[in-house]
mmCIF file with all atom_site columns, C-alpha atoms and ligand atoms in Angstrom:
data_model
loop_
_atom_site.group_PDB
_atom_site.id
_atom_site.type_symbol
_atom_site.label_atom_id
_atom_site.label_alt_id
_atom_site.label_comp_id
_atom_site.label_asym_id
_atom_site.label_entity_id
_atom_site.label_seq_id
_atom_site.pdbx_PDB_ins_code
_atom_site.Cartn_x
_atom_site.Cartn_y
_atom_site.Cartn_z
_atom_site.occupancy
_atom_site.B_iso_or_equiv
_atom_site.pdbx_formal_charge
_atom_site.auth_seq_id
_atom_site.auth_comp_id
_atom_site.auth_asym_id
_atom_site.auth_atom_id
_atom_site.pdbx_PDB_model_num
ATOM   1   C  CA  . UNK A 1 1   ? -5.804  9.450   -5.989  1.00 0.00 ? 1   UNK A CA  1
ATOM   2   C  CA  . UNK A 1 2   ? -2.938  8.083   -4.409  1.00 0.00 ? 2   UNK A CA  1
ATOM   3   C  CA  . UNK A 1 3   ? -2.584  3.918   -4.550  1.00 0.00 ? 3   UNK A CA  1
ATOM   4   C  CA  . UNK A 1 4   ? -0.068  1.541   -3.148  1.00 0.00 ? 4   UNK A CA  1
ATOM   5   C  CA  . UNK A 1 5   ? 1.491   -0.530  -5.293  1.00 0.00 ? 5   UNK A CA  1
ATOM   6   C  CA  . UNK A 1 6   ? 3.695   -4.114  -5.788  1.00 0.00 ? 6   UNK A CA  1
ATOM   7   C  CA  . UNK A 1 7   ? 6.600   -3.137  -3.158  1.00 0.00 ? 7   UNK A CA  1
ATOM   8   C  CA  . UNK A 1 8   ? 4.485   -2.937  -0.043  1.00 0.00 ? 8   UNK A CA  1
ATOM   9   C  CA  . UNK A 1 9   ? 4.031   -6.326  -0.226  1.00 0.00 ? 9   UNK A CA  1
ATOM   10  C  CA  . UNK A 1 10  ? 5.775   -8.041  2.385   1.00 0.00 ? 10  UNK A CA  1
ATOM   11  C  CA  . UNK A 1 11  ? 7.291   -4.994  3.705   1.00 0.00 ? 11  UNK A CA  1
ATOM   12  C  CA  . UNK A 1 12  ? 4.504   -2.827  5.030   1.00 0.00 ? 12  UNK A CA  1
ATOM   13  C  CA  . UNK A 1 13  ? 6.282   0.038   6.965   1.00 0.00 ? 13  UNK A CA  1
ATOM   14  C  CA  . UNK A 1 14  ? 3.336   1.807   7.857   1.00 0.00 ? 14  UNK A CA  1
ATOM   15  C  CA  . UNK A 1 15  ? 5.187   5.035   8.137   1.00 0.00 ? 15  UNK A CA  1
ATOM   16  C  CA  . UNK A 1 16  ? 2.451   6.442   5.475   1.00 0.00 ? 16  UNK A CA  1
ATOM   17  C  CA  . UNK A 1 17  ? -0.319  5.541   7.784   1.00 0.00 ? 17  UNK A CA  1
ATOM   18  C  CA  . UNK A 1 18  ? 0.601   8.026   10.266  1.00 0.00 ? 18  UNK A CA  1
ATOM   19  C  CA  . UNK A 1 19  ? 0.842   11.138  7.950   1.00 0.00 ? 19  UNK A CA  1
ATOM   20  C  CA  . UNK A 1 20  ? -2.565  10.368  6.245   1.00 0.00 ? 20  UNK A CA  1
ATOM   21  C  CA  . UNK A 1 21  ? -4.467  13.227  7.095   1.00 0.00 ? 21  UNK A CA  1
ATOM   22  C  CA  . UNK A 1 22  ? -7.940  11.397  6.535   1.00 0.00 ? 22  UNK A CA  1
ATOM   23  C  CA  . UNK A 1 23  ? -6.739  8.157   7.672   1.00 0.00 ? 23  UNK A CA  1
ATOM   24  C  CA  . UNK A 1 24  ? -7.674  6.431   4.196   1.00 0.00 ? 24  UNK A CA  1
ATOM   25  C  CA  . UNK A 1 25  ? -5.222  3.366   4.569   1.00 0.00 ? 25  UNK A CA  1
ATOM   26  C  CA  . UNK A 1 26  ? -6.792  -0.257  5.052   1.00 0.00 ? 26  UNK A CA  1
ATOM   27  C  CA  . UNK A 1 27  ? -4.609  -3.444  6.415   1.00 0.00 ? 27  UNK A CA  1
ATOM   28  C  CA  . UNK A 1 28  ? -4.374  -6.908  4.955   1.00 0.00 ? 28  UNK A CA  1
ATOM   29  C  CA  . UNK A 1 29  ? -2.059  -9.339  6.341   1.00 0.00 ? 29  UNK A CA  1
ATOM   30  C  CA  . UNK A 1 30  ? 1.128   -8.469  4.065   1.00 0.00 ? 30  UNK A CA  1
ATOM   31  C  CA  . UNK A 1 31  ? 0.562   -4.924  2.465   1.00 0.00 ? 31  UNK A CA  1
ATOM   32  C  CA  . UNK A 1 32  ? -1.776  -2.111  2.654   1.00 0.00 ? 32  UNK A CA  1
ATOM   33  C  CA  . UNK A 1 33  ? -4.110  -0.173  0.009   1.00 0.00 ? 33  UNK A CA  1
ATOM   34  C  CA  . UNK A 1 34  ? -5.419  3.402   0.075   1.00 0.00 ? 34  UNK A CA  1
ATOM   35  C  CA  . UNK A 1 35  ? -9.404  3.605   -0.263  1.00 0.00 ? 35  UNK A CA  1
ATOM   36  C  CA  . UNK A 1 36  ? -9.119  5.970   -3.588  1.00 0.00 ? 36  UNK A CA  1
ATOM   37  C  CA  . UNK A 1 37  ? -12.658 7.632   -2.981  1.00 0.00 ? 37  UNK A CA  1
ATOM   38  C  CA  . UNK A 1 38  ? -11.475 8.702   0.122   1.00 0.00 ? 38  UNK A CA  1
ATOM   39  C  CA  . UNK A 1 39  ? -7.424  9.684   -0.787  1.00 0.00 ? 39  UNK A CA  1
ATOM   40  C  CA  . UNK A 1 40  ? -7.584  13.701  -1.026  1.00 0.00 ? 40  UNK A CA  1
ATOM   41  C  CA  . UNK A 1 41  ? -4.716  13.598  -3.169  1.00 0.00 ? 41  UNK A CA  1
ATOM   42  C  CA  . UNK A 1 42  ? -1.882  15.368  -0.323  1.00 0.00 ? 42  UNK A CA  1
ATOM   43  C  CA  . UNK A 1 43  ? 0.759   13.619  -1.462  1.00 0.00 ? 43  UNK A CA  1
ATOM   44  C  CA  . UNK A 1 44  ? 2.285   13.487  1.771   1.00 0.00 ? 44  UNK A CA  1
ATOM   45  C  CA  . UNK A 1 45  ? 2.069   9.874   2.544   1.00 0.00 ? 45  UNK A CA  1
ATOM   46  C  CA  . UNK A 1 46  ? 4.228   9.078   -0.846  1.00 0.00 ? 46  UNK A CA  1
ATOM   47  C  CA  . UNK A 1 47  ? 7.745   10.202  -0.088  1.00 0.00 ? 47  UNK A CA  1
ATOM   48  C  CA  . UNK A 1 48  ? 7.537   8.844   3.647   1.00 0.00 ? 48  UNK A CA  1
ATOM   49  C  CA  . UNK A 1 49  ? 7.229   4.922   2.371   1.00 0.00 ? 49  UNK A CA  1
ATOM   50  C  CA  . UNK A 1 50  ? 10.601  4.109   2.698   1.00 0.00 ? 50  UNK A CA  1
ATOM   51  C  CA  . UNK A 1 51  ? 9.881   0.889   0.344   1.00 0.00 ? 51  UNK A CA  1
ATOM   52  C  CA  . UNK A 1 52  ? 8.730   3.967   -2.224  1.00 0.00 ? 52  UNK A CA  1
ATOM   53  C  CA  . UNK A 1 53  ? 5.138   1.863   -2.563  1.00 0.00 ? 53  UNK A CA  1
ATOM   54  C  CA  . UNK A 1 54  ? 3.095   4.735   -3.096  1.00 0.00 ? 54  UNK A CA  1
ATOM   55  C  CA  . UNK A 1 55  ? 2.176   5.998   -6.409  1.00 0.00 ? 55  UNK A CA  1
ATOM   56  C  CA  . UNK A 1 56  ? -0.336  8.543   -8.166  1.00 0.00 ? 56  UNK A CA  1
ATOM   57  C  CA  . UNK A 1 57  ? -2.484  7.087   -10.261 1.00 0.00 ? 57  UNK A CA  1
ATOM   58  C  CA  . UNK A 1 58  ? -2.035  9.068   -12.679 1.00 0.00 ? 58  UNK A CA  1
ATOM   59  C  CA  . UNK A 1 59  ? 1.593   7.473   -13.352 1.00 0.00 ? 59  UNK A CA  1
ATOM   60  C  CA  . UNK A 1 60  ? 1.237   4.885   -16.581 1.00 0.00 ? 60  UNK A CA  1
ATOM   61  C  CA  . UNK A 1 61  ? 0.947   0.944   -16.500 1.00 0.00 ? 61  UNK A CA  1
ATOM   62  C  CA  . UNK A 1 62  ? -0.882  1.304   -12.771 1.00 0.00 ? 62  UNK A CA  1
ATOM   63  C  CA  . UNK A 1 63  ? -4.491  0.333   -13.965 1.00 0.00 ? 63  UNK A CA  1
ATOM   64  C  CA  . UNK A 1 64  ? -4.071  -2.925  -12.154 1.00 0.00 ? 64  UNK A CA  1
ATOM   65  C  CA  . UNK A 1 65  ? -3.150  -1.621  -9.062  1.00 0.00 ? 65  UNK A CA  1
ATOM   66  C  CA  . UNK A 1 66  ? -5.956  1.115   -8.995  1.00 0.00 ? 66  UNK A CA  1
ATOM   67  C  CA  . UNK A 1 67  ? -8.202  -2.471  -8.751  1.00 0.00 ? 67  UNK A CA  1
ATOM   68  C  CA  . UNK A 1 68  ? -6.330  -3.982  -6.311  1.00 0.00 ? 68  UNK A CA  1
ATOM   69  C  CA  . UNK A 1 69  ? -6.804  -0.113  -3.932  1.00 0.00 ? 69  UNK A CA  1
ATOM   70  C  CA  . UNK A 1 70  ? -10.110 -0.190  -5.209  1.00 0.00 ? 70  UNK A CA  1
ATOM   71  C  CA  . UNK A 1 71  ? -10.927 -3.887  -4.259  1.00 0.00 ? 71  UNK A CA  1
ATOM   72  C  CA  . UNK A 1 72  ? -9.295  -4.394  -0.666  1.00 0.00 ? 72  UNK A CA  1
ATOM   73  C  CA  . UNK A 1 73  ? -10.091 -1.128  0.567   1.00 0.00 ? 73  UNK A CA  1
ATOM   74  C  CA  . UNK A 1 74  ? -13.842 -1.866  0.904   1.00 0.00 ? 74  UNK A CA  1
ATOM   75  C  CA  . UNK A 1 75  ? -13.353 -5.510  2.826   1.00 0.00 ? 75  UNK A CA  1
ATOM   76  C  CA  . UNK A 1 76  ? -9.745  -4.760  4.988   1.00 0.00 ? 76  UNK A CA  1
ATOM   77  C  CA  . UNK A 1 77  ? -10.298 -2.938  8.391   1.00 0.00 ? 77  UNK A CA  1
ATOM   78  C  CA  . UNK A 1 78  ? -9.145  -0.204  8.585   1.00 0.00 ? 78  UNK A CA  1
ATOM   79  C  CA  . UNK A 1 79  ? -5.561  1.222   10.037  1.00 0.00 ? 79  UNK A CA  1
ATOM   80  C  CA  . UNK A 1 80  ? -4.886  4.432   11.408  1.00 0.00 ? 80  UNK A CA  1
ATOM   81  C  CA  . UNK A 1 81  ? -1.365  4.163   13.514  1.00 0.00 ? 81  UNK A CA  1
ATOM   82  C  CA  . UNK A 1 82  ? 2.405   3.054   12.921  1.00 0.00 ? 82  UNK A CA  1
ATOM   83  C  CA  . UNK A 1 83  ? 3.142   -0.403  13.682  1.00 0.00 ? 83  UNK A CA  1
ATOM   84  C  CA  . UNK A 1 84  ? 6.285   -2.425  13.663  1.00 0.00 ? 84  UNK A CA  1
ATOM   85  C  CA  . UNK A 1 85  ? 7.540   -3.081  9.842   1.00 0.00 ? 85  UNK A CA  1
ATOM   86  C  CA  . UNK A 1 86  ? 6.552   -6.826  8.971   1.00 0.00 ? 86  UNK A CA  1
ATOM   87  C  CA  . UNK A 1 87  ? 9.639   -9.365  9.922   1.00 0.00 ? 87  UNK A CA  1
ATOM   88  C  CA  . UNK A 1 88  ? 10.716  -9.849  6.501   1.00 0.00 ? 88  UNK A CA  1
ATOM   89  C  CA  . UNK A 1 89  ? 10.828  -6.083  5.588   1.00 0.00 ? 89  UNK A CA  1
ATOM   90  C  CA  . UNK A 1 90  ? 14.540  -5.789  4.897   1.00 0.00 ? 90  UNK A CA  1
ATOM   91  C  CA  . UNK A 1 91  ? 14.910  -8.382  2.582   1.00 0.00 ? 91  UNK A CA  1
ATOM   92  C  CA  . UNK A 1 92  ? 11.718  -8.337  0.657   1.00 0.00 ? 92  UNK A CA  1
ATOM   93  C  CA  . UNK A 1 93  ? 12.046  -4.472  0.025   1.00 0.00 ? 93  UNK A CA  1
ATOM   94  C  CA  . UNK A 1 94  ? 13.089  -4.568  -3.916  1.00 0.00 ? 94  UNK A CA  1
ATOM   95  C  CA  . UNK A 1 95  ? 11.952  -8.007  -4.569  1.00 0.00 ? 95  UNK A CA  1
ATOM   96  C  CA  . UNK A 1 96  ? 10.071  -7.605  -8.403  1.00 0.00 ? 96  UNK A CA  1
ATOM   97  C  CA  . UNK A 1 97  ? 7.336   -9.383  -9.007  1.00 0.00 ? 97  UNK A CA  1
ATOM   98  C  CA  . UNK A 1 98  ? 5.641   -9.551  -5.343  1.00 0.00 ? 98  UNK A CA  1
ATOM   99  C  CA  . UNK A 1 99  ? 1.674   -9.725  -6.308  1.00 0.00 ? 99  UNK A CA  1
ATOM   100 C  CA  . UNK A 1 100 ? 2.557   -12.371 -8.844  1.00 0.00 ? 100 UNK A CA  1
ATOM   101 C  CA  . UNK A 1 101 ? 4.861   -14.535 -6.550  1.00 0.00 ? 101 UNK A CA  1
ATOM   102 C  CA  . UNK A 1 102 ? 2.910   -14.505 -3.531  1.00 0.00 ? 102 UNK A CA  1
ATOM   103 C  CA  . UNK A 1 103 ? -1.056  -13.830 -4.530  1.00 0.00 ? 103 UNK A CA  1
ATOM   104 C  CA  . UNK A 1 104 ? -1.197  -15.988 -8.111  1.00 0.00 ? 104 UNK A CA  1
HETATM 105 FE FE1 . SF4 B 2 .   ? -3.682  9.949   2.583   1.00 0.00 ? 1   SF4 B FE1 1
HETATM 106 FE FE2 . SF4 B 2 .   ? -2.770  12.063  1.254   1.00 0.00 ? 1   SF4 B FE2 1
HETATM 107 FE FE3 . SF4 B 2 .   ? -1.663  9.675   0.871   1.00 0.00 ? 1   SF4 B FE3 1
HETATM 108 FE FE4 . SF4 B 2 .   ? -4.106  10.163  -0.050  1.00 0.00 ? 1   SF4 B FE4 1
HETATM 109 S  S1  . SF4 B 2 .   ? -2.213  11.148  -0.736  1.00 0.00 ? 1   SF4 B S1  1
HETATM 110 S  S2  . SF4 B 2 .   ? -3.445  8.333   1.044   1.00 0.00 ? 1   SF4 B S2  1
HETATM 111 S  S3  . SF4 B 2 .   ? -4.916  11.511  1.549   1.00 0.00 ? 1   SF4 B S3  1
HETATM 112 S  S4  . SF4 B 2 .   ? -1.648  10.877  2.770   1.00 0.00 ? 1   SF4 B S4  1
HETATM 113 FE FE1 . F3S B 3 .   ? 3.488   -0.149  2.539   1.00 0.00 ? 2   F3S B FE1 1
HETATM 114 FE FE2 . F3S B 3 .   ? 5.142   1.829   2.268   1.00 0.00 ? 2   F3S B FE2 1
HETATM 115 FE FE3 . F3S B 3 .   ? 3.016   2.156   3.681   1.00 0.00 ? 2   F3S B FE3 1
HETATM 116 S  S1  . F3S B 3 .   ? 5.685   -0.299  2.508   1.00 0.00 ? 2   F3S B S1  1
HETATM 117 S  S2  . F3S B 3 .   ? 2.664   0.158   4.525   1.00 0.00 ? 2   F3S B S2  1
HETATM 118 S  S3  . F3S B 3 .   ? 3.055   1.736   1.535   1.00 0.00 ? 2   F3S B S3  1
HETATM 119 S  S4  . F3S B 3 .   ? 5.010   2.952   4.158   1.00 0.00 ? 2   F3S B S4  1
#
């Protein structure tokens, strides 16, 4: 499966939501996560997040994260279109650290 990881927070383009092919993607208030029983494992939706979010899980260190998809993705609605990036996009995209600064 695919996840979403640290930089979405704060950002959320949403630009991967529209290429999802099984509309998999679920929306809290600052970033999203990918249901990972549902991700068919495209790929498509990781090189369009321009905050480059979006991970395999198969990438090392990302056992946390897999949670985090695992967790949200069964209590967020779900989102199937584009929306407007959040306000703060621009200068959160890069910031390290996100989950632990904003979430702990
Ligand atoms: Fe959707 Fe494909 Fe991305 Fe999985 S890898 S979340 S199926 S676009
Ligand atoms: Fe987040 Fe990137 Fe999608 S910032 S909302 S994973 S396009």
């Amino acid at each position: 499966t695919y996840i979403v990881t640290d930089n979405c927070i704060r950002c959320k383009y949403t630009d991967c939501v529209e290429v999802c092919p099984v509309d998999c993607f679920y929306e809290g208030e600052n970033f999203l996560v990918i249901h990972p029983d549902e991700c068919i494992d495209c790929g498509v939706c990781e090189p369009e997040c321009p905050a480059e979010a979006i991970k395999p899980d198969t990438e090392p260190g990302l056992d946390h994260w897999l949670k985090i998809n695992t967790e949200f993705a069964q209590i967020w609605p779900n989102i199937t279109g584009k929306r407007d990036p959040l306000p703060e996009a621009k200068e959160m995209d890069g910031v390290p650290g996100k989950f632990e600064k904003y979430f702990s």
